mmCIF file of C-alpha atoms in Angstrom:
data_model
loop_
_atom_site.group_PDB
_atom_site.id
_atom_site.type_symbol
_atom_site.label_atom_id
_atom_site.label_comp_id
_atom_site.label_asym_id
_atom_site.label_seq_id
_atom_site.Cartn_x
_atom_site.Cartn_y
_atom_site.Cartn_z
ATOM 1 C CA GLY K 1 32.869 52.185 19.817
ATOM 2 C CA ALA K 2 29.765 53.195 17.184
ATOM 3 C CA VAL K 3 28.543 49.572 16.418
ATOM 4 C CA VAL K 4 24.854 49.273 14.525
ATOM 5 C CA SER K 5 23.178 46.260 14.589
ATOM 6 C CA GLN K 6 20.877 44.859 12.167
ATOM 7 C CA HIS K 7 18.576 42.208 12.750
ATOM 8 C CA PRO K 8 17.822 39.276 11.409
ATOM 9 C CA SER K 9 20.798 39.059 8.975
ATOM 10 C CA ARG K 10 18.838 36.957 6.532
ATOM 11 C CA VAL K 11 15.126 36.779 5.791
ATOM 12 C CA ILE K 12 13.259 34.442 3.765
ATOM 13 C CA CYS K 13 9.863 35.125 2.968
ATOM 14 C CA LYS K 14 6.112 34.469 1.136
ATOM 15 C CA SER K 15 5.349 37.220 -1.333
ATOM 16 C CA GLY K 16 2.378 39.036 0.563
ATOM 17 C CA THR K 17 3.530 38.772 3.963
ATOM 18 C CA SER K 18 5.179 41.266 6.051
ATOM 19 C CA VAL K 19 8.659 41.665 6.977
ATOM 20 C CA LYS K 20 10.285 44.137 9.801
ATOM 21 C CA ILE K 21 14.321 44.336 10.305
ATOM 22 C CA GLU K 22 15.537 46.352 12.763
ATOM 23 C CA CYS K 23 18.533 48.662 13.042
ATOM 24 C CA ARG K 24 20.073 49.676 16.474
ATOM 25 C CA SER K 25 22.603 51.608 17.170
ATOM 26 C CA LEU K 26 24.519 50.021 20.722
ATOM 27 C CA ASP K 27 26.908 51.672 22.064
ATOM 28 C CA PHE K 28 26.035 55.465 21.554
ATOM 29 C CA GLN K 29 22.242 57.231 20.660
ATOM 30 C CA ALA K 30 21.685 57.766 16.962
ATOM 31 C CA THR K 31 19.587 61.054 16.310
ATOM 32 C CA THR K 32 19.795 60.691 12.873
ATOM 33 C CA MET K 33 19.526 56.944 10.544
ATOM 34 C CA PHE K 34 19.293 56.192 7.305
ATOM 35 C CA TRP K 35 18.027 53.415 5.304
ATOM 36 C CA TYR K 36 19.623 52.157 1.728
ATOM 37 C CA ARG K 37 19.035 49.729 -0.132
ATOM 38 C CA GLN K 38 21.890 47.547 -2.398
ATOM 39 C CA PHE K 39 21.323 45.080 -5.382
ATOM 40 C CA PRO K 40 23.916 42.798 -6.652
ATOM 41 C CA LYS K 41 26.893 44.764 -7.695
ATOM 42 C CA GLN K 42 25.551 47.943 -7.639
ATOM 43 C CA SER K 43 25.560 50.956 -5.227
ATOM 44 C CA LEU K 44 23.883 52.049 -1.912
ATOM 45 C CA MET K 45 20.881 53.934 -2.503
ATOM 46 C CA LEU K 46 19.150 55.922 0.221
ATOM 47 C CA MET K 47 15.754 54.794 0.431
ATOM 48 C CA ALA K 48 14.977 57.229 3.612
ATOM 49 C CA THR K 49 15.987 59.807 6.307
ATOM 50 C CA SER K 50 14.711 59.245 9.952
ATOM 51 C CA ASN K 51 14.697 61.664 13.226
ATOM 52 C CA GLU K 52 14.005 60.089 16.133
ATOM 53 C CA GLY K 53 10.130 61.159 17.401
ATOM 54 C CA SER K 54 9.372 62.436 13.740
ATOM 55 C CA LYS K 55 8.261 61.036 10.683
ATOM 56 C CA ALA K 56 11.096 59.617 8.096
ATOM 57 C CA THR K 57 11.541 61.855 5.282
ATOM 58 C CA TYR K 58 11.388 59.565 1.700
ATOM 59 C CA GLU K 59 13.621 59.524 -1.132
ATOM 60 C CA GLN K 60 11.744 60.390 -4.730
ATOM 61 C CA GLY K 61 10.238 57.237 -6.086
ATOM 62 C CA VAL K 62 9.968 55.574 -2.844
ATOM 63 C CA GLU K 63 7.223 54.178 -1.436
ATOM 64 C CA LYS K 64 6.578 54.952 2.059
ATOM 65 C CA ASP K 65 3.277 53.118 2.423
ATOM 66 C CA LYS K 66 5.487 49.629 1.374
ATOM 67 C CA PHE K 67 8.498 50.884 3.285
ATOM 68 C CA LEU K 68 7.169 52.051 6.984
ATOM 69 C CA ILE K 69 9.915 53.211 8.758
ATOM 70 C CA ASN K 70 9.786 54.063 12.977
ATOM 71 C CA HIS K 71 12.289 55.296 14.780
ATOM 72 C CA ALA K 72 10.965 54.946 18.134
ATOM 73 C CA SER K 73 14.002 55.734 20.490
ATOM 74 C CA LEU K 74 17.372 57.312 20.095
ATOM 75 C CA THR K 75 18.927 53.568 19.729
ATOM 76 C CA LEU K 76 16.366 52.208 17.597
ATOM 77 C CA SER K 77 14.801 52.441 13.936
ATOM 78 C CA THR K 78 13.021 49.693 12.097
ATOM 79 C CA LEU K 79 11.863 49.887 7.974
ATOM 80 C CA THR K 80 8.900 47.105 7.627
ATOM 81 C CA VAL K 81 8.399 45.941 3.867
ATOM 82 C CA THR K 82 4.381 45.439 3.630
ATOM 83 C CA SER K 83 3.320 43.255 1.115
ATOM 84 C CA ALA K 84 6.628 42.219 -0.329
ATOM 85 C CA HIS K 85 7.460 40.851 -3.440
ATOM 86 C CA PRO K 86 9.871 39.433 -5.112
ATOM 87 C CA GLU K 87 11.281 42.884 -7.086
ATOM 88 C CA ASP K 88 11.479 43.774 -3.157
ATOM 89 C CA SER K 89 14.417 41.257 -2.938
ATOM 90 C CA SER K 90 17.523 42.903 -1.737
ATOM 91 C CA PHE K 91 20.337 44.105 0.559
ATOM 92 C CA TYR K 92 18.824 46.579 3.204
ATOM 93 C CA ILE K 93 21.560 48.266 4.845
ATOM 94 C CA CYS K 94 21.087 50.822 8.025
ATOM 95 C CA SER K 95 23.167 53.418 9.094
ATOM 96 C CA ALA K 96 23.472 56.053 11.935
ATOM 97 C CA SER K 97 25.045 59.199 12.976
ATOM 98 C CA THR K 98 25.005 61.370 16.052
ATOM 99 C CA SER K 99 24.245 64.914 16.355
ATOM 100 C CA GLY K 100 27.657 67.697 16.866
ATOM 101 C CA GLY K 101 30.736 67.114 17.644
ATOM 102 C CA PRO K 102 33.118 66.241 14.816
ATOM 103 C CA SER K 103 32.130 62.361 15.035
ATOM 104 C CA SER K 104 28.570 63.881 13.390
ATOM 105 C CA TYR K 105 30.052 63.594 9.696
ATOM 106 C CA GLU K 106 30.444 60.079 10.714
ATOM 107 C CA GLN K 107 27.465 57.370 9.874
ATOM 108 C CA TYR K 108 27.822 54.121 11.428
ATOM 109 C CA PHE K 109 26.912 50.822 9.310
ATOM 110 C CA GLY K 110 24.756 48.125 10.311
ATOM 111 C CA PRO K 111 25.866 44.754 8.369
ATOM 112 C CA GLY K 112 23.030 44.137 6.586
ATOM 113 C CA THR K 113 20.212 42.277 6.071
ATOM 114 C CA ARG K 114 19.074 39.863 3.119
ATOM 115 C CA LEU K 115 15.949 39.686 2.146
ATOM 116 C CA THR K 116 14.888 37.760 -0.248
ATOM 117 C CA VAL K 117 10.864 37.201 -1.269
ATOM 118 C CA THR K 118 9.601 34.125 -2.770
ATOM 119 C CA SER Y 1 20.461 60.405 -7.221
ATOM 120 C CA GLN Y 2 23.799 59.406 -7.382
ATOM 121 C CA GLN Y 3 26.533 62.249 -7.919
ATOM 122 C CA GLY Y 4 29.408 60.191 -7.500
ATOM 123 C CA GLU Y 5 31.146 58.230 -10.446
ATOM 124 C CA GLU Y 6 34.017 56.327 -9.617
ATOM 125 C CA ASP Y 7 37.156 54.747 -11.617
ATOM 126 C CA PRO Y 8 38.179 52.451 -12.106
ATOM 127 C CA GLN Y 9 34.469 50.497 -11.867
ATOM 128 C CA ALA Y 10 36.833 47.100 -11.387
ATOM 129 C CA LEU Y 11 40.893 47.111 -10.820
ATOM 130 C CA SER Y 12 42.933 43.841 -10.266
ATOM 131 C CA ILE Y 13 46.328 44.087 -8.907
ATOM 132 C CA GLN Y 14 49.447 42.072 -7.907
ATOM 133 C CA GLU Y 15 49.773 41.651 -4.165
ATOM 134 C CA GLY Y 16 52.168 44.218 -3.513
ATOM 135 C CA GLU Y 17 51.265 46.451 -5.789
ATOM 136 C CA ASN Y 18 49.437 50.245 -5.177
ATOM 137 C CA ALA Y 19 46.239 50.317 -6.147
ATOM 138 C CA THR Y 20 44.444 53.987 -6.741
ATOM 139 C CA MET Y 21 40.601 55.004 -7.008
ATOM 140 C CA ASN Y 22 38.973 57.968 -8.519
ATOM 141 C CA CYS Y 23 35.902 59.487 -7.254
ATOM 142 C CA SER Y 24 33.929 62.334 -8.739
ATOM 143 C CA TYR Y 25 30.862 64.442 -7.969
ATOM 144 C CA LYS Y 26 29.423 67.429 -9.043
ATOM 145 C CA THR Y 27 27.778 69.360 -6.196
ATOM 146 C CA SER Y 28 29.455 71.137 -3.535
ATOM 147 C CA ILE Y 29 30.535 69.171 -0.666
ATOM 148 C CA ASN Y 30 31.134 69.691 2.836
ATOM 149 C CA ASN Y 31 33.124 66.098 3.164
ATOM 150 C CA LEU Y 32 33.980 63.352 1.472
ATOM 151 C CA GLN Y 33 34.173 59.665 3.517
ATOM 152 C CA TRP Y 34 35.346 56.329 1.638
ATOM 153 C CA TYR Y 35 34.169 53.151 2.472
ATOM 154 C CA ARG Y 36 35.249 49.649 1.934
ATOM 155 C CA GLN Y 37 32.255 46.376 1.189
ATOM 156 C CA ASN Y 38 32.971 43.275 1.558
ATOM 157 C CA SER Y 39 30.778 40.938 -0.726
ATOM 158 C CA GLY Y 40 27.612 40.756 1.387
ATOM 159 C CA ARG Y 41 28.454 42.913 4.335
ATOM 160 C CA GLY Y 42 27.617 45.888 5.729
ATOM 161 C CA LEU Y 43 30.208 49.331 5.163
ATOM 162 C CA VAL Y 44 33.107 49.980 6.675
ATOM 163 C CA HIS Y 45 34.610 53.419 7.118
ATOM 164 C CA LEU Y 46 38.091 54.096 5.535
ATOM 165 C CA ILE Y 47 38.433 57.762 6.121
ATOM 166 C CA LEU Y 48 36.587 61.078 5.935
ATOM 167 C CA ILE Y 49 38.334 64.246 3.912
ATOM 168 C CA ARG Y 50 36.902 68.016 4.743
ATOM 169 C CA SER Y 51 36.169 70.266 2.027
ATOM 170 C CA ASN Y 52 38.887 72.212 3.616
ATOM 171 C CA GLU Y 53 41.201 69.471 3.094
ATOM 172 C CA ARG Y 54 43.558 68.446 0.884
ATOM 173 C CA GLU Y 55 45.547 64.948 1.313
ATOM 174 C CA LYS Y 56 44.708 62.941 4.415
ATOM 175 C CA HIS Y 57 46.425 59.678 5.332
ATOM 176 C CA SER Y 58 45.371 56.492 7.616
ATOM 177 C CA GLY Y 59 48.010 53.349 8.016
ATOM 178 C CA ARG Y 60 48.376 52.137 3.959
ATOM 179 C CA LEU Y 61 45.633 54.525 3.356
ATOM 180 C CA ARG Y 62 45.975 58.025 1.465
ATOM 181 C CA VAL Y 63 43.486 60.447 0.215
ATOM 182 C CA THR Y 64 43.451 63.500 -1.919
ATOM 183 C CA LEU Y 65 40.671 65.992 -2.769
ATOM 184 C CA ASP Y 66 40.577 68.497 -5.079
ATOM 185 C CA THR Y 67 37.002 70.771 -4.390
ATOM 186 C CA SER Y 68 38.052 72.793 -7.773
ATOM 187 C CA LYS Y 69 37.999 69.235 -9.673
ATOM 188 C CA LYS Y 70 35.654 68.095 -8.129
ATOM 189 C CA SER Y 71 37.278 64.966 -7.508
ATOM 190 C CA SER Y 72 39.174 62.274 -4.993
ATOM 191 C CA SER Y 73 41.630 59.508 -4.701
ATOM 192 C CA LEU Y 74 42.243 56.734 -2.624
ATOM 193 C CA LEU Y 75 45.600 55.222 -2.323
ATOM 194 C CA ILE Y 76 46.283 51.626 -0.974
ATOM 195 C CA THR Y 77 49.904 51.206 -0.677
ATOM 196 C CA ALA Y 78 51.607 47.940 -0.170
ATOM 197 C CA SER Y 79 48.072 45.865 -0.889
ATOM 198 C CA ARG Y 80 47.155 42.827 0.451
ATOM 199 C CA ALA Y 81 44.645 40.155 -0.657
ATOM 200 C CA ALA Y 82 42.668 40.934 2.422
ATOM 201 C CA ASP Y 83 42.088 44.267 0.969
ATOM 202 C CA THR Y 84 39.573 42.380 -1.917
ATOM 203 C CA ALA Y 85 36.908 44.538 -1.568
ATOM 204 C CA SER Y 86 34.173 46.656 -2.752
ATOM 205 C CA TYR Y 87 35.372 50.883 -1.926
ATOM 206 C CA PHE Y 88 32.913 53.648 -2.142
ATOM 207 C CA CYS Y 89 32.861 57.038 -2.128
ATOM 208 C CA ALA Y 90 30.213 59.224 -0.702
ATOM 209 C CA THR Y 91 30.206 63.056 -0.264
ATOM 210 C CA GLY Y 92 28.155 64.682 2.593
ATOM 211 C CA ARG Y 93 26.895 68.423 2.527
ATOM 212 C CA THR Y 94 26.686 69.160 6.166
ATOM 213 C CA SER Y 95 27.440 67.475 9.171
ATOM 214 C CA GLY Y 96 24.698 64.293 10.046
ATOM 215 C CA SER Y 97 23.526 64.966 6.864
ATOM 216 C CA ARG Y 98 22.470 61.936 4.028
ATOM 217 C CA LEU Y 99 25.565 60.750 2.042
ATOM 218 C CA THR Y 100 25.485 60.359 -2.002
ATOM 219 C CA PHE Y 101 27.565 57.093 -2.434
ATOM 220 C CA GLY Y 102 29.414 56.613 -5.600
ATOM 221 C CA GLU Y 103 28.777 53.788 -8.070
ATOM 222 C CA GLY Y 104 31.685 51.857 -6.454
ATOM 223 C CA THR Y 105 35.575 50.317 -7.858
ATOM 224 C CA GLN Y 106 35.827 46.496 -7.109
ATOM 225 C CA LEU Y 107 39.501 45.454 -6.463
ATOM 226 C CA THR Y 108 41.317 42.285 -6.508
ATOM 227 C CA VAL Y 109 43.768 41.767 -4.956
ATOM 228 C CA ASN Y 110 46.131 39.179 -6.237
ATOM 229 C CA PRO Y 111 47.917 36.391 -4.164
#
């Protein structure tokens, strides 16, 4: 149980275009989803936290107009990188957690999406 | 901001040896978790230890937590080549809350 999927796994886009990444919890309802960014050989940096049906909370330094997050249902959150630039190339990982109960401490991670902007 | 620091940053050992990785943090926590990441992949949850626990075991994994020193260690016993990966600690302040990740330890187990 507790499987999180991401789509696509890899995407290459041209500078100036927008890219949407989907994060789905397959067998549980995710009240909260998190979006992380990871550069090569570095740790995960939290970009934003989203709760179903409400606006995402962005970390300091993350542009909300550039990284649009939508958490429309308890099983789906999307991250849209708008007007992508080469410096946005990175590994984007989502995670999901449930509310209440002992399992709510854990976050279940998706397999990640490798974005390359040319 | 990243509050977790891990050492060593890189560790290379022979198969069969034990691997110990350490993690320190700065603020009070509710729980501390260890994750594993194979190159280019997502994270796999290994073990969670709550702030009122001192030690926890799961198979070949042993985690300790010292809240007075704000530190934790992950011990992998009888390592295997398949254990080669990056290992991250992450701290949580409340249930369902954001996690703050450490910088990670790159473990290489040589066959």
